[in-house]
mmCIF file of C-alpha atoms in Angstrom:
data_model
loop_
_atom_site.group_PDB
_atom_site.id
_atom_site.type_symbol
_atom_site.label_atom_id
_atom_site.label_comp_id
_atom_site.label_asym_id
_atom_site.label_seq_id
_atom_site.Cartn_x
_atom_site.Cartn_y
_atom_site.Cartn_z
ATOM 1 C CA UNK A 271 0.000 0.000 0.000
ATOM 2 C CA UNK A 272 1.589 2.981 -0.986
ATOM 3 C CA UNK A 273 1.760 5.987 1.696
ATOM 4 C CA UNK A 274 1.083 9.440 0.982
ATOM 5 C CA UNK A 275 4.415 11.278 -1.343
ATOM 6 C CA UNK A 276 6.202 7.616 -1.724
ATOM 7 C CA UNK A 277 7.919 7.690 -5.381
ATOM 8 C CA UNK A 278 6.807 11.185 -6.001
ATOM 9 C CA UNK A 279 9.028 13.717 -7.444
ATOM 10 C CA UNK A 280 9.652 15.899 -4.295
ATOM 11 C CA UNK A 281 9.870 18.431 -6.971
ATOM 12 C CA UNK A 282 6.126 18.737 -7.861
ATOM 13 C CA UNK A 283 4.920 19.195 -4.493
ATOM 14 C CA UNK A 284 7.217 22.357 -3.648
ATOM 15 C CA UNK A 285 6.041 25.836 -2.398
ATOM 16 C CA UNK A 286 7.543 27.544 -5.459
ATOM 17 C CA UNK A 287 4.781 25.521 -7.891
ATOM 18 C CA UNK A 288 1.188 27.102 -8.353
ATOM 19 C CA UNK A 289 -1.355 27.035 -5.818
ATOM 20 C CA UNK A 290 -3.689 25.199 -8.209
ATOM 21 C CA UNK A 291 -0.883 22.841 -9.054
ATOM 22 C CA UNK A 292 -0.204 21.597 -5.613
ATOM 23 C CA UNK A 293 -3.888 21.094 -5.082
ATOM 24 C CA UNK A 294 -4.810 19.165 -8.625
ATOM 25 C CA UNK A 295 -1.895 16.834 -7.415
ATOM 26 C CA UNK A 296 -2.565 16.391 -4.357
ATOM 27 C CA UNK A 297 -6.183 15.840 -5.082
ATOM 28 C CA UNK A 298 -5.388 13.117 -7.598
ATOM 29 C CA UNK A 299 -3.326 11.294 -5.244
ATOM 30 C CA UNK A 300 -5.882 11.899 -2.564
ATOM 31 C CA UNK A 301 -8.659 10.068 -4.594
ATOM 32 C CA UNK A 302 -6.214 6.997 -5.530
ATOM 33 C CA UNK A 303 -5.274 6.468 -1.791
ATOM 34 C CA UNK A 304 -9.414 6.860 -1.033
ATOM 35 C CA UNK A 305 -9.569 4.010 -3.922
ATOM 36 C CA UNK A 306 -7.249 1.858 -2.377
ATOM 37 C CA UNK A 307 -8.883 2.105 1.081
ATOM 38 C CA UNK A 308 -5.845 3.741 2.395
ATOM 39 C CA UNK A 309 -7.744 6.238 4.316
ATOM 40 C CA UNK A 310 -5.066 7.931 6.281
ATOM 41 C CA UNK A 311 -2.814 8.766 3.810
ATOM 42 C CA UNK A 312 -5.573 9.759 1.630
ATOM 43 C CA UNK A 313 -6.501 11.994 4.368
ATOM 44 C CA UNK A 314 -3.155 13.794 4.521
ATOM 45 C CA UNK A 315 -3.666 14.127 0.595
ATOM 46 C CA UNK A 316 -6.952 16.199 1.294
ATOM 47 C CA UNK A 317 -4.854 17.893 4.236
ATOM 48 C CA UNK A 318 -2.484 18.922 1.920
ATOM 49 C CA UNK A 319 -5.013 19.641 -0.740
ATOM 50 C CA UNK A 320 -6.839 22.269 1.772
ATOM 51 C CA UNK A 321 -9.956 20.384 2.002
ATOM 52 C CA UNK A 322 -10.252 19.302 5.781
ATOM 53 C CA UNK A 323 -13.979 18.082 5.171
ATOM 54 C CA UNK A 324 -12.667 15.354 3.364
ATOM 55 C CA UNK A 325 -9.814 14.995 5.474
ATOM 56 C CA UNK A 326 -12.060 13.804 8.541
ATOM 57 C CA UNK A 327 -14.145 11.799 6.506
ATOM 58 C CA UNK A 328 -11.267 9.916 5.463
ATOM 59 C CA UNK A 329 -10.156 9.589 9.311
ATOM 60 C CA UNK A 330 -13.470 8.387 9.830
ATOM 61 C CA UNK A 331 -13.183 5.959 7.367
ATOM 62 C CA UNK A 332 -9.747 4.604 9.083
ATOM 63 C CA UNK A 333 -11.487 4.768 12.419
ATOM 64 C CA UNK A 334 -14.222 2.670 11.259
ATOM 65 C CA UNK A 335 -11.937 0.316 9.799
ATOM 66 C CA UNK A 336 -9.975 -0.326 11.994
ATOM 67 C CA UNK A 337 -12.846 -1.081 14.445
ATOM 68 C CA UNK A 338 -13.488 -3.841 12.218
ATOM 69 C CA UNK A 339 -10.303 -5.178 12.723
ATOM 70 C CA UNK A 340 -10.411 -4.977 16.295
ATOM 71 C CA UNK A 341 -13.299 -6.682 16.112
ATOM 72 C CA UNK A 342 -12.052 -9.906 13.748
ATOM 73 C CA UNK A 343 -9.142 -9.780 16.015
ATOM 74 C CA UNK A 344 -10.058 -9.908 19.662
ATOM 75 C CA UNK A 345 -6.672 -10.376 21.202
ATOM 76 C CA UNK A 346 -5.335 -7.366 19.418
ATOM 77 C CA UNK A 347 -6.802 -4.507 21.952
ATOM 78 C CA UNK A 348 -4.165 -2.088 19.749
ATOM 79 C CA UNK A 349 -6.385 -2.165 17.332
ATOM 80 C CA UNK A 350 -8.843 0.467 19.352
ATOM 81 C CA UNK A 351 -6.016 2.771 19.858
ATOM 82 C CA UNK A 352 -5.650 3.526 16.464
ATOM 83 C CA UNK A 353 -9.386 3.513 15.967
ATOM 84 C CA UNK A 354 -9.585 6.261 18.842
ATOM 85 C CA UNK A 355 -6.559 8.339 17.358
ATOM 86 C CA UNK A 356 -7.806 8.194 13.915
ATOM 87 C CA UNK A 357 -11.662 10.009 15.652
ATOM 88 C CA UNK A 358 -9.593 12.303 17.043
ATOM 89 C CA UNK A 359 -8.238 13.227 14.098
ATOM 90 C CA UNK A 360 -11.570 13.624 12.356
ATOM 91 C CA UNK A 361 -12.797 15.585 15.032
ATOM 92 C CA UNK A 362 -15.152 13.142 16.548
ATOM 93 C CA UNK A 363 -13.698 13.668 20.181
ATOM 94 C CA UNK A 364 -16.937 12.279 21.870
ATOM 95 C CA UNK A 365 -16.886 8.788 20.125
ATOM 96 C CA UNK A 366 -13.126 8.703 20.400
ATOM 97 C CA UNK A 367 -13.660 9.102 24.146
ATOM 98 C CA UNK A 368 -16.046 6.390 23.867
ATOM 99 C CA UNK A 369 -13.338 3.895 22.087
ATOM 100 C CA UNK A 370 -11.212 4.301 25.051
ATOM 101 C CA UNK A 371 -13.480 3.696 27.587
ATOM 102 C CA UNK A 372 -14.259 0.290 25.699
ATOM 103 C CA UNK A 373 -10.786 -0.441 25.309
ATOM 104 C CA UNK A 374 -10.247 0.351 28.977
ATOM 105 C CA UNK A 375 -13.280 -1.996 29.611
ATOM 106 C CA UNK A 376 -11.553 -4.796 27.473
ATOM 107 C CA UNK A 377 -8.187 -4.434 29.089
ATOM 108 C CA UNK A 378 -9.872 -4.945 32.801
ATOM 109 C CA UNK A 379 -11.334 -8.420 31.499
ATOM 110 C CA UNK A 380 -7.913 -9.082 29.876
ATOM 111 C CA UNK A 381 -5.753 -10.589 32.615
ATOM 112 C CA UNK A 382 -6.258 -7.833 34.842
ATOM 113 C CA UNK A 383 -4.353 -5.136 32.541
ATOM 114 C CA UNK A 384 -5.330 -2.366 35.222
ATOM 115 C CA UNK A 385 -2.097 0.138 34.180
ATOM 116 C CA UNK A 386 -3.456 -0.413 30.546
ATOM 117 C CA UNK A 387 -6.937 0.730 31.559
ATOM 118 C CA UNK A 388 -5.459 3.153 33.498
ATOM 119 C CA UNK A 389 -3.610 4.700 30.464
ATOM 120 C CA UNK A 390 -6.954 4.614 28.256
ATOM 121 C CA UNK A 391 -9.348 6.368 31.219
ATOM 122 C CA UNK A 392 -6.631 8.930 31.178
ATOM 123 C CA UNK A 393 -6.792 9.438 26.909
ATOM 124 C CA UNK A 394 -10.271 9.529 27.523
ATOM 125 C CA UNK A 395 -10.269 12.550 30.262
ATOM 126 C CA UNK A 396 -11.847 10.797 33.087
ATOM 127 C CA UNK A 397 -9.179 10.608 35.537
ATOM 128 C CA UNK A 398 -11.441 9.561 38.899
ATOM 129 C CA UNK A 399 -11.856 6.032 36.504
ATOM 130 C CA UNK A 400 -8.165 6.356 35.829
ATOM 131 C CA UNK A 401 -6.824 6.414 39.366
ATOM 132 C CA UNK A 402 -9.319 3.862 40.692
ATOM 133 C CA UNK A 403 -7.618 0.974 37.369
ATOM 134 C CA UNK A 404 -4.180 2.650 39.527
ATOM 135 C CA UNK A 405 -5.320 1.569 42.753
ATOM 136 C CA UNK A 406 -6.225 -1.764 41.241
ATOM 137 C CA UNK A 407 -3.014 -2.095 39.585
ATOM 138 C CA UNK A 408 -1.343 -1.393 42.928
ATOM 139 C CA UNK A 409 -3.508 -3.734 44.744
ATOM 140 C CA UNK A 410 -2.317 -6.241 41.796
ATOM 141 C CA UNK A 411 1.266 -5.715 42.391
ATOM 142 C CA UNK A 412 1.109 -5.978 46.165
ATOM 143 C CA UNK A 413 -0.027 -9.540 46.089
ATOM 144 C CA UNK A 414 3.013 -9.923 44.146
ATOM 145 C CA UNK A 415 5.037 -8.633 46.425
ATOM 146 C CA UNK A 416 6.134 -6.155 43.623
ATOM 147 C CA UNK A 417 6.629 -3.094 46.023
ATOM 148 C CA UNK A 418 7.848 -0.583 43.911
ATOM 149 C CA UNK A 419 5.264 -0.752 40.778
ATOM 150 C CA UNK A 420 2.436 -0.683 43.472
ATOM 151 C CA UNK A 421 4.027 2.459 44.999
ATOM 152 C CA UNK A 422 4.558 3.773 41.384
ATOM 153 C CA UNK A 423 0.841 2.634 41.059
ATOM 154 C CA UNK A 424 -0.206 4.335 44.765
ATOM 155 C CA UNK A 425 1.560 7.737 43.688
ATOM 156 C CA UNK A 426 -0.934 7.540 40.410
ATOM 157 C CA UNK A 427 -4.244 6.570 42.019
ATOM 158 C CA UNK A 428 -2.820 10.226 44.091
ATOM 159 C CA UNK A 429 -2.735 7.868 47.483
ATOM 160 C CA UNK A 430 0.826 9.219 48.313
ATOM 161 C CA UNK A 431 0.324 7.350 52.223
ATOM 162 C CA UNK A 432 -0.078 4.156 50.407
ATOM 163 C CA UNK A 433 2.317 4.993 48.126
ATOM 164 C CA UNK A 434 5.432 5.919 51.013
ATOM 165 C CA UNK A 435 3.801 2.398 52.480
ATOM 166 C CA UNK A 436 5.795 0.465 49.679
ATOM 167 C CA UNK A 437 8.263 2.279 49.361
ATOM 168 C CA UNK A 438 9.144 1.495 52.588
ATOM 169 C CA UNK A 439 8.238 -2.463 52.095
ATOM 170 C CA UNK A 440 10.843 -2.396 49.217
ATOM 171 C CA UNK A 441 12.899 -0.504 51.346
ATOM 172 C CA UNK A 442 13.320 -2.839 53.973
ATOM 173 C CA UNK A 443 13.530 -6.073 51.538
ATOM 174 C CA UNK A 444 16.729 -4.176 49.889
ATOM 175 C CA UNK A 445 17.881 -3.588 53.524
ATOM 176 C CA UNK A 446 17.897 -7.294 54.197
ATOM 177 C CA UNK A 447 20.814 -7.389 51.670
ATOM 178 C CA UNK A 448 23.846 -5.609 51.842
ATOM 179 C CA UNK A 449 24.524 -5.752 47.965
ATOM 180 C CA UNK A 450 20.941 -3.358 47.649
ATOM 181 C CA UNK A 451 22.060 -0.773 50.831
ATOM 182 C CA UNK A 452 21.692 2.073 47.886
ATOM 183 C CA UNK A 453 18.302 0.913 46.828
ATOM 184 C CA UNK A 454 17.164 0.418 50.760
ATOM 185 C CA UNK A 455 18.411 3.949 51.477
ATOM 186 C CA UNK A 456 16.808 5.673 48.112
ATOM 187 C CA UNK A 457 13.372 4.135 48.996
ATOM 188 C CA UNK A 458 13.522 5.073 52.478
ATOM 189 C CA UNK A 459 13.755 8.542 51.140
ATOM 190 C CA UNK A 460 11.128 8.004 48.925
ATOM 191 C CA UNK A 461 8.954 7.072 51.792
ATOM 192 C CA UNK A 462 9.890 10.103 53.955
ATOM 193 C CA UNK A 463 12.043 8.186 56.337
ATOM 194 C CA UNK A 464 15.532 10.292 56.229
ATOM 195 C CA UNK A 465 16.289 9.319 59.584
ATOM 196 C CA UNK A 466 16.308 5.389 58.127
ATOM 197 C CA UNK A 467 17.992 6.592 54.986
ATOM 198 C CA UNK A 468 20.657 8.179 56.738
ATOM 199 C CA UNK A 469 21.434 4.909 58.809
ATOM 200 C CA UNK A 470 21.148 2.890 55.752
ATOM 201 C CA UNK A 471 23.576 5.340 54.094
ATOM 202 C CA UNK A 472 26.510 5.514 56.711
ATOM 203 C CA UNK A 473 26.260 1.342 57.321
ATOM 204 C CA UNK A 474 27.014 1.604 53.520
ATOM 205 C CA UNK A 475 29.757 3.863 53.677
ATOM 206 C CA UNK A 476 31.267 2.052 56.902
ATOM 207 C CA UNK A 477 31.651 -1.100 54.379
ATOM 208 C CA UNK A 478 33.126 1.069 51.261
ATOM 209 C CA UNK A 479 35.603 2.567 52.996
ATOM 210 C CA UNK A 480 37.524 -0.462 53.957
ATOM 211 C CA UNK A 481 37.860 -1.068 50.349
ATOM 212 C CA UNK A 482 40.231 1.840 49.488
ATOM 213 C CA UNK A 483 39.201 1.561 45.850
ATOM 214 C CA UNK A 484 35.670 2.456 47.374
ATOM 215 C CA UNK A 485 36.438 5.674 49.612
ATOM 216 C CA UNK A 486 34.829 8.165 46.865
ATOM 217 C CA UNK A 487 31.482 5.741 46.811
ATOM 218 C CA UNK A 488 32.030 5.575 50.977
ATOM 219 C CA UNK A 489 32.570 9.208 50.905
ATOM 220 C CA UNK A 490 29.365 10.201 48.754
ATOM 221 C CA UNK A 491 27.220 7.610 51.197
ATOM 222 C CA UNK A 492 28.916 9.855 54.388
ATOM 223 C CA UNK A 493 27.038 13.168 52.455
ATOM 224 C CA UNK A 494 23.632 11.409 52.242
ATOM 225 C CA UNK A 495 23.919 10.202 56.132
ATOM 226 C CA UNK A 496 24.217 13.678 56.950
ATOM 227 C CA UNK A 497 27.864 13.363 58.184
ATOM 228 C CA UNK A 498 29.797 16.056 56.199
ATOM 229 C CA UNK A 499 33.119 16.064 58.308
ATOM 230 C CA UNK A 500 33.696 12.151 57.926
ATOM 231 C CA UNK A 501 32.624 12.555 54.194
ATOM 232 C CA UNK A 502 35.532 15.475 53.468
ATOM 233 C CA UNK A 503 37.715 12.890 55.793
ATOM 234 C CA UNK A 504 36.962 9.952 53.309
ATOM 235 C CA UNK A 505 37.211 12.486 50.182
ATOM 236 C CA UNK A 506 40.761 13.243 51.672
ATOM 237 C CA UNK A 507 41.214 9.220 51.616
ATOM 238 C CA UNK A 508 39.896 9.272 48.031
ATOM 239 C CA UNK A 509 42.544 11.694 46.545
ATOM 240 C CA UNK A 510 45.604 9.883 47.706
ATOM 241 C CA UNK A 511 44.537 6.384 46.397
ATOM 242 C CA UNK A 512 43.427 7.944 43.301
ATOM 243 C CA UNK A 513 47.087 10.448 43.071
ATOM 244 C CA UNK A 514 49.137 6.819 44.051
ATOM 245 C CA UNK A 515 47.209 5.302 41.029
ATOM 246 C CA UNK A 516 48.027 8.373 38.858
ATOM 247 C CA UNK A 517 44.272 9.590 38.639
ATOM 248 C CA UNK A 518 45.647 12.835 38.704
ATOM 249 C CA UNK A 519 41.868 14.283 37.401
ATOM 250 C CA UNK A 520 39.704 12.283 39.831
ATOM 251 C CA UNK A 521 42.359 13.076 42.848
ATOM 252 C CA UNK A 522 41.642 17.048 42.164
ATOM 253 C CA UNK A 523 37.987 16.380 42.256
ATOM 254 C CA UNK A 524 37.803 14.625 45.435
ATOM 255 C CA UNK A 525 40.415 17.409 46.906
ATOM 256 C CA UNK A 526 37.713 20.112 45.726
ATOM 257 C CA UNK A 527 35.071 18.094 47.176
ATOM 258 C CA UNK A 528 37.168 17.501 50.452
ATOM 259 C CA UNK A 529 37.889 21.437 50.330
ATOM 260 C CA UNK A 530 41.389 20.676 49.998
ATOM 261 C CA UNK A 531 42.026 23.642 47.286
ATOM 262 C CA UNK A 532 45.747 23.679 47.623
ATOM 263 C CA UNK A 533 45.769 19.909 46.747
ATOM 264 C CA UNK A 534 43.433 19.883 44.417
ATOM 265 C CA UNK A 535 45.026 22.866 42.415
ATOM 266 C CA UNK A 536 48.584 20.726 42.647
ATOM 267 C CA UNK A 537 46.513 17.600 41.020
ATOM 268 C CA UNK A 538 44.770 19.641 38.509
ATOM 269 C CA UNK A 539 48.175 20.827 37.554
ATOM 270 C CA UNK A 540 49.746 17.162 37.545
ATOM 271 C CA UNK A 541 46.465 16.071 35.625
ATOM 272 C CA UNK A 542 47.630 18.892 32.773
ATOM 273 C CA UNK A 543 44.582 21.060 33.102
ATOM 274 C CA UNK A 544 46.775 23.980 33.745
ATOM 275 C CA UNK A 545 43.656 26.199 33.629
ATOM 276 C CA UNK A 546 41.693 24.857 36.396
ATOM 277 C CA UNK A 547 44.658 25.044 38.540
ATOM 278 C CA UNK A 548 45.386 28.416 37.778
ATOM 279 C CA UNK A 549 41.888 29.508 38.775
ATOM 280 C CA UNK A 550 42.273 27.797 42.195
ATOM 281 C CA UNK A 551 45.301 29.300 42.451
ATOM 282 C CA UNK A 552 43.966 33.180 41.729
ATOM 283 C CA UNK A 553 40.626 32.180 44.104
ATOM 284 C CA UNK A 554 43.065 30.948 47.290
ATOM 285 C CA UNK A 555 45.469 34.077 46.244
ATOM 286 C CA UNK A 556 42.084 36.453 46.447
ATOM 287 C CA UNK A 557 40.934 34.575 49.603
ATOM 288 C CA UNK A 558 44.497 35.147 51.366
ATOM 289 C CA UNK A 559 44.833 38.525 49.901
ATOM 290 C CA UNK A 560 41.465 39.623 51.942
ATOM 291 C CA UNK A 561 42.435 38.139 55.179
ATOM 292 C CA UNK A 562 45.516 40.235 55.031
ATOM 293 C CA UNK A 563 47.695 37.132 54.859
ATOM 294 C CA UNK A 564 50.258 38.336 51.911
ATOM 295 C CA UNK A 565 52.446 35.747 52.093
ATOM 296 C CA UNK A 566 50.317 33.017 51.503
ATOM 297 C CA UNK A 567 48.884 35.483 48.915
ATOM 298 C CA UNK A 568 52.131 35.528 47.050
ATOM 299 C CA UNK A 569 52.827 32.142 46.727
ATOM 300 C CA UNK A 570 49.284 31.361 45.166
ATOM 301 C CA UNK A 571 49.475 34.747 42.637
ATOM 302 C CA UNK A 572 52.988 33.338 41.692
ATOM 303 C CA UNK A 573 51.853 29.581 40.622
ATOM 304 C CA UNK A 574 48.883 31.584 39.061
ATOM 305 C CA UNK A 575 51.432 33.395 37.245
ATOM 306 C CA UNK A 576 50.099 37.036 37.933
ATOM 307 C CA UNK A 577 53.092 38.931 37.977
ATOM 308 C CA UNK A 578 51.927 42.506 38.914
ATOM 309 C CA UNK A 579 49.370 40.775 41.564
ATOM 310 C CA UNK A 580 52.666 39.404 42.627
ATOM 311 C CA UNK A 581 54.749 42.050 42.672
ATOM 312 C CA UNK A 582 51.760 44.177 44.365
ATOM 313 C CA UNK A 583 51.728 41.051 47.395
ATOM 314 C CA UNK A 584 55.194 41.840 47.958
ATOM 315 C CA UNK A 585 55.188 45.280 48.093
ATOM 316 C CA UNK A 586 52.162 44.859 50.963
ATOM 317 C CA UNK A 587 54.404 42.570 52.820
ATOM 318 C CA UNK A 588 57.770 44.726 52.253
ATOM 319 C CA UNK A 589 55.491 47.552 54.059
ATOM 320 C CA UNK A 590 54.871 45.602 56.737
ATOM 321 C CA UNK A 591 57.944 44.395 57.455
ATOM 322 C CA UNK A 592 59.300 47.916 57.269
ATOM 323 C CA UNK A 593 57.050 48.660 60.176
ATOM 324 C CA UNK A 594 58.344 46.174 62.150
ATOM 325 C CA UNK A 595 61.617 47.462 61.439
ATOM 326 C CA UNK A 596 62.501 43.807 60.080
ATOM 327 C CA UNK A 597 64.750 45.871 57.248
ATOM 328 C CA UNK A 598 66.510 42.661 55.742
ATOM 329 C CA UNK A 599 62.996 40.950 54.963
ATOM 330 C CA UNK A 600 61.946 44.285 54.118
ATOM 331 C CA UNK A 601 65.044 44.921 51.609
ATOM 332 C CA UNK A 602 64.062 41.643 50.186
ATOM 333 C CA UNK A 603 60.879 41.962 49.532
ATOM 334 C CA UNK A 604 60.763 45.238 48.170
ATOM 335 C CA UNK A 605 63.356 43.647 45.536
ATOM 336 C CA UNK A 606 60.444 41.002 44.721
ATOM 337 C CA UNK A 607 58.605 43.923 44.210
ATOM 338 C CA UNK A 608 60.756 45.460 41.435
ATOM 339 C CA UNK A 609 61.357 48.473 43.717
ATOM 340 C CA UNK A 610 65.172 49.268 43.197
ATOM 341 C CA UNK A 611 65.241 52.600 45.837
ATOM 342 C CA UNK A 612 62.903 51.192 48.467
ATOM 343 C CA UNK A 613 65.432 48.038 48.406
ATOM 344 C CA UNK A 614 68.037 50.361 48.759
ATOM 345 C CA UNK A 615 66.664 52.499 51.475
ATOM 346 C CA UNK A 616 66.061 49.162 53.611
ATOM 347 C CA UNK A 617 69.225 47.919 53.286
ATOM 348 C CA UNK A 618 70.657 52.065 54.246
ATOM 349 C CA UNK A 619 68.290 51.377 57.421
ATOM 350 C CA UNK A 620 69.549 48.323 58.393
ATOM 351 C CA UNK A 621 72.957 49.599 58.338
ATOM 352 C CA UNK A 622 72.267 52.270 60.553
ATOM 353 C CA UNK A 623 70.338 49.911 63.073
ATOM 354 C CA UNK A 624 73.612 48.193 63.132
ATOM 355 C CA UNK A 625 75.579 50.959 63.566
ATOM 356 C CA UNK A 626 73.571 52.264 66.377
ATOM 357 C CA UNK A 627 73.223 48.809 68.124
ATOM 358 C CA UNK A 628 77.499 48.477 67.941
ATOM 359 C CA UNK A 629 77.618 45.791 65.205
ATOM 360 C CA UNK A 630 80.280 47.790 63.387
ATOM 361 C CA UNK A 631 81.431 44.880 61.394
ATOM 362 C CA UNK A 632 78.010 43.905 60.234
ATOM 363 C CA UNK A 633 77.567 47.745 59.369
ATOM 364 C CA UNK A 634 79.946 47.622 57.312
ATOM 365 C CA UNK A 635 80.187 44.553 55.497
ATOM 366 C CA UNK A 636 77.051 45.620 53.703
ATOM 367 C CA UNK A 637 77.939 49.068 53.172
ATOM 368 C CA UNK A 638 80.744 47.359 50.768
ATOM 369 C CA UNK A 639 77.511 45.357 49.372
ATOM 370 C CA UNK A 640 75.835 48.343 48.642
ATOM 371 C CA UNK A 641 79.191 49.974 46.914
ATOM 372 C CA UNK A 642 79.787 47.188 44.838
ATOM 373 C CA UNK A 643 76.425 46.878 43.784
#
């Protein structure tokens, strides 16, 4: 059966072609479709032919035809799907509804497919039938012992008590086996026990982590029990197995998680994602720069590679150790700095501390310095 613009010249049917042109083909192919009792794609012909009168009489047609199918065919429900779609189409919403509801009908008598009657009730708009076929299903899956379809079902039929009911059923079934802990713990959050999905979570981590190839899995299970120190702890854990294994990548993320930025900028650096560690580097810098602490400052701006934020660090700490009178770390800093005169003037200072305190020889030993340089 040949579908609507199979083996056509894609040319003839383009926008740049007549009005009139698109329509006289498009009703000839219509017709020859309608001959062939090919009703949808004959009603896409009169779609594309403008003529939507014909176009619904054509879905009708389908409809009905394919409720003689279903008919013939008893064990093929499907069949009424179509049938319904096809009304739709044509407009006739109130016996597509009706299709539906039959085929909802039919699926109850058909081993109990409640979910499938469901699903039809729901096409059809009358969700009070809909989420009593959910209950049903639920009720179904119970005496199955399938918790968590009849708490998928529950959350349907809108009975969300019922529904955090079997989720904590399949909840403590996983318990009962330590290779399920993550499924135990995710239903008991699903039934609204977090104090039982905690537990669940940091009995799973407790086993993990003696597996060191299992601290990152331990160390996520730690941050769903709630207990964020022993999780950084166990990240900590995680970034030295995975640096001795040469993870370089996965050892940075577990430092970042851990809040180990220093670490985690080295391993980002070792992993060869220079720019990653160079932002750490600039954020610690920034975050040591506003507490005031410039030598930690400077050492993050220099692996960062900021020169003039540098430079700027160790003019901050050149001032303060002028203050203190500390001339030779002063004297050196300022030279970090790039600041030829004030490195002078230190090292003129320092001399005349010298002098003044009676160390003559010191005094003068870097006078000669200063001559010579």
């Amino acid at each position: 059966m040949k579908k609507f613009g199979e083996g056509e010249n894609p040319q003839e049917n383009t926008v740049e072609e007549k009005e009139g042109v698109i329509k006289t083909k498009a009703d000839q192919l219509a017709e020859e479709f309608e001959a062939d009792k090919n009703y949808s794609a004959a009603a896409e012909a009169y779609k594309k032919a403008d003529d939507t009168v014909k176009a619904q009489e054509m879905w009708k047609k389908q409809a009905e035809l394919w409720l003689e199918l279903a008919l013939e065919d008893k064990d093929t429900l499907n069949y009424y799907s179509e049938a319904a779609q096809a009304y739709e189409e044509a407009g006739a919403t109130v016996m597509a509804k009706e299709i539906r509801e039959k085929q909802a009908e039919l699926w109850i008598n058909h081993n109990n497919c409640y979910s499938e009657a469901a699903r039809n009730y729901e096409k059809a708009g009358d969700t009070v039938k809909a989420q009593e076929m959910w209950r049903k299903e639920a009720e179904l899956r119970v005496t199955n012992n399938y918790y968590t379809g009849a708490a998928e079902a529950y959350e349907k039929a809108g009975d969300t008590v019922k529904a955090q009911e079997m989720w904590r059923k399949q909840a403590e079934v996983w318990e009962a086996d330590r290779d399920y802990y993550v499924e135990a713990a995710r239903n008991y959050e699903k039934a609204g026990d977090t104090v039982k999905a905690q537990k669940v979570w940091e009995e799973l981590a407790d086993l993990l982590e003696v597996n060191d190839y299992h601290y990152s899995a331990a160390a996520r299970a730690y941050e769903k029990a709630g207990d964020i120190a022993k999780a950084k702890d166990t990240w900590i854990k995680a970034a030295k197995e995975f640096e001795a294994r040469g993870a370089y990548l996965y050892a940075a993320e577990a430092c970042v998680k851990a809040d180990d930025t220093p670490n985690a900028a080295e391993a980002y650096e070792k992993a060869g994602d220079t720019v990653k560690a160079q932002e750490i580097w600039v954020k610690l810098a920034k975050k040591f720069e506003a507490e005031g602490n410039y030598l930690y400052a400077v050492r993050n701006y220099e692996k960062a590679g900021d020169t003039a934020k540098t430079q700027e660090m160790w003019r901050k700490l050149a001032e303060e150790f002028e203050t203190d009178k500390n001339y030779t770390e002063a004297a050196e800093a300022y030279e970090k700095a790039g600041d030829t005169a004030k490195t002078q003037e230190m090292w003129v200072k320092l001399v005349e501390a010298y002098e003044k305190d009676g160390y003559i020889a010191m005094a003068k030993k870097i006078r000669r310095k200063l001559v010579e340089a």
